[in-house]
Short mmCIF file of C-alpha atoms in Angstrom, two decimals:
data_model
loop_
_atom_site.label_atom_id
_atom_site.label_comp_id
_atom_site.label_asym_id
_atom_site.label_seq_id
_atom_site.Cartn_x
_atom_site.Cartn_y
_atom_site.Cartn_z
CA UNK A 1 163.58 -29.69 30.13
CA UNK A 2 160.04 -30.67 31.10
CA UNK A 3 157.80 -30.36 34.11
CA UNK A 4 157.62 -33.48 36.24
CA UNK A 5 154.17 -32.65 37.62
CA UNK A 6 151.64 -29.86 38.15
CA UNK A 7 153.30 -29.11 41.48
CA UNK A 8 155.27 -25.88 40.97
CA UNK A 9 157.77 -26.98 43.63
CA UNK A 10 158.53 -30.34 42.05
CA UNK A 11 161.93 -30.48 40.36
CA UNK A 12 161.94 -30.29 36.59
CA UNK A 13 163.17 -33.18 34.47
CA UNK A 14 166.32 -32.33 32.55
CA UNK A 15 167.26 -34.58 29.65
CA UNK A 16 170.08 -32.97 27.68
CA UNK A 17 170.02 -35.74 25.03
CA UNK A 18 173.80 -35.85 24.72
CA UNK A 19 174.94 -37.98 21.78
CA UNK A 20 171.37 -38.43 20.54
CA UNK A 21 172.19 -36.85 17.19
CA UNK A 22 174.22 -38.62 14.51
CA UNK A 23 176.11 -35.35 14.04
CA UNK A 24 177.16 -35.35 17.73
CA UNK A 25 178.61 -38.83 17.40
CA UNK A 26 180.25 -38.05 14.07
CA UNK A 27 182.04 -34.96 15.42
CA UNK A 28 183.38 -36.75 18.50
CA UNK A 29 184.39 -39.83 16.48
CA UNK A 30 186.29 -37.61 14.06
CA UNK A 31 187.99 -35.96 17.03
CA UNK A 32 189.29 -39.34 18.20
CA UNK A 33 190.65 -40.06 14.73
CA UNK A 34 192.30 -36.64 14.44
CA UNK A 35 193.92 -37.01 17.86
CA UNK A 36 195.29 -40.41 16.86
CA UNK A 37 196.75 -38.89 13.68
CA UNK A 38 198.37 -36.08 15.64
CA UNK A 39 200.07 -38.45 18.06
CA UNK A 40 201.37 -40.62 15.17
CA UNK A 41 203.55 -37.69 14.05
CA UNK A 42 207.33 -37.99 14.41
CA UNK A 43 207.38 -35.05 16.82
CA UNK A 44 205.85 -37.31 19.50
CA UNK A 45 208.23 -40.23 18.90
CA UNK A 46 210.15 -39.76 22.14
CA UNK A 47 207.07 -39.41 24.31
CA UNK A 48 204.52 -41.67 22.69
CA UNK A 49 203.77 -45.01 24.27
CA UNK A 50 200.98 -47.46 23.65
CA UNK A 51 197.55 -45.94 23.23
CA UNK A 52 195.74 -46.34 26.54
CA UNK A 53 192.33 -45.02 25.69
CA UNK A 54 190.27 -45.88 23.74
CA UNK A 55 192.97 -48.43 22.98
CA UNK A 56 194.35 -50.22 19.93
CA UNK A 57 191.39 -52.61 19.66
CA UNK A 58 188.89 -49.76 19.36
CA UNK A 59 189.11 -49.04 15.63
CA UNK A 60 185.69 -49.31 13.99
CA UNK A 61 183.27 -46.40 14.02
CA UNK A 62 180.88 -48.48 16.11
CA UNK A 63 183.58 -49.31 18.67
CA UNK A 64 184.64 -45.66 18.89
CA UNK A 65 181.00 -44.58 19.30
CA UNK A 66 180.52 -47.10 22.12
CA UNK A 67 183.69 -45.90 23.85
CA UNK A 68 182.54 -42.28 23.56
CA UNK A 69 179.10 -43.16 24.96
CA UNK A 70 180.75 -44.85 27.96
CA UNK A 71 183.34 -42.18 28.71
CA UNK A 72 182.12 -38.81 27.42
CA UNK A 73 181.40 -36.09 29.94
CA UNK A 74 180.36 -32.47 29.80
CA UNK A 75 182.04 -29.42 31.25
CA UNK A 76 178.85 -27.38 31.26
CA UNK A 77 177.00 -26.71 34.48
#
């Protein structure tokens, strides 16, 4: 968070820097991989269809990172 000007009534600039850290991207990428592993289990056989998102063509770390950057959202206010 930074001041946008010397005017005390001017709104501040908020830049949360989401996904700016390699660790942020690594944790979310690993989450995608873990979720895929969970849904590969036999227990989901009757309910599992084709992977919709990020999709079967999104396999490399770079592709997963790009998908996360395009779709990630925050629940914080």
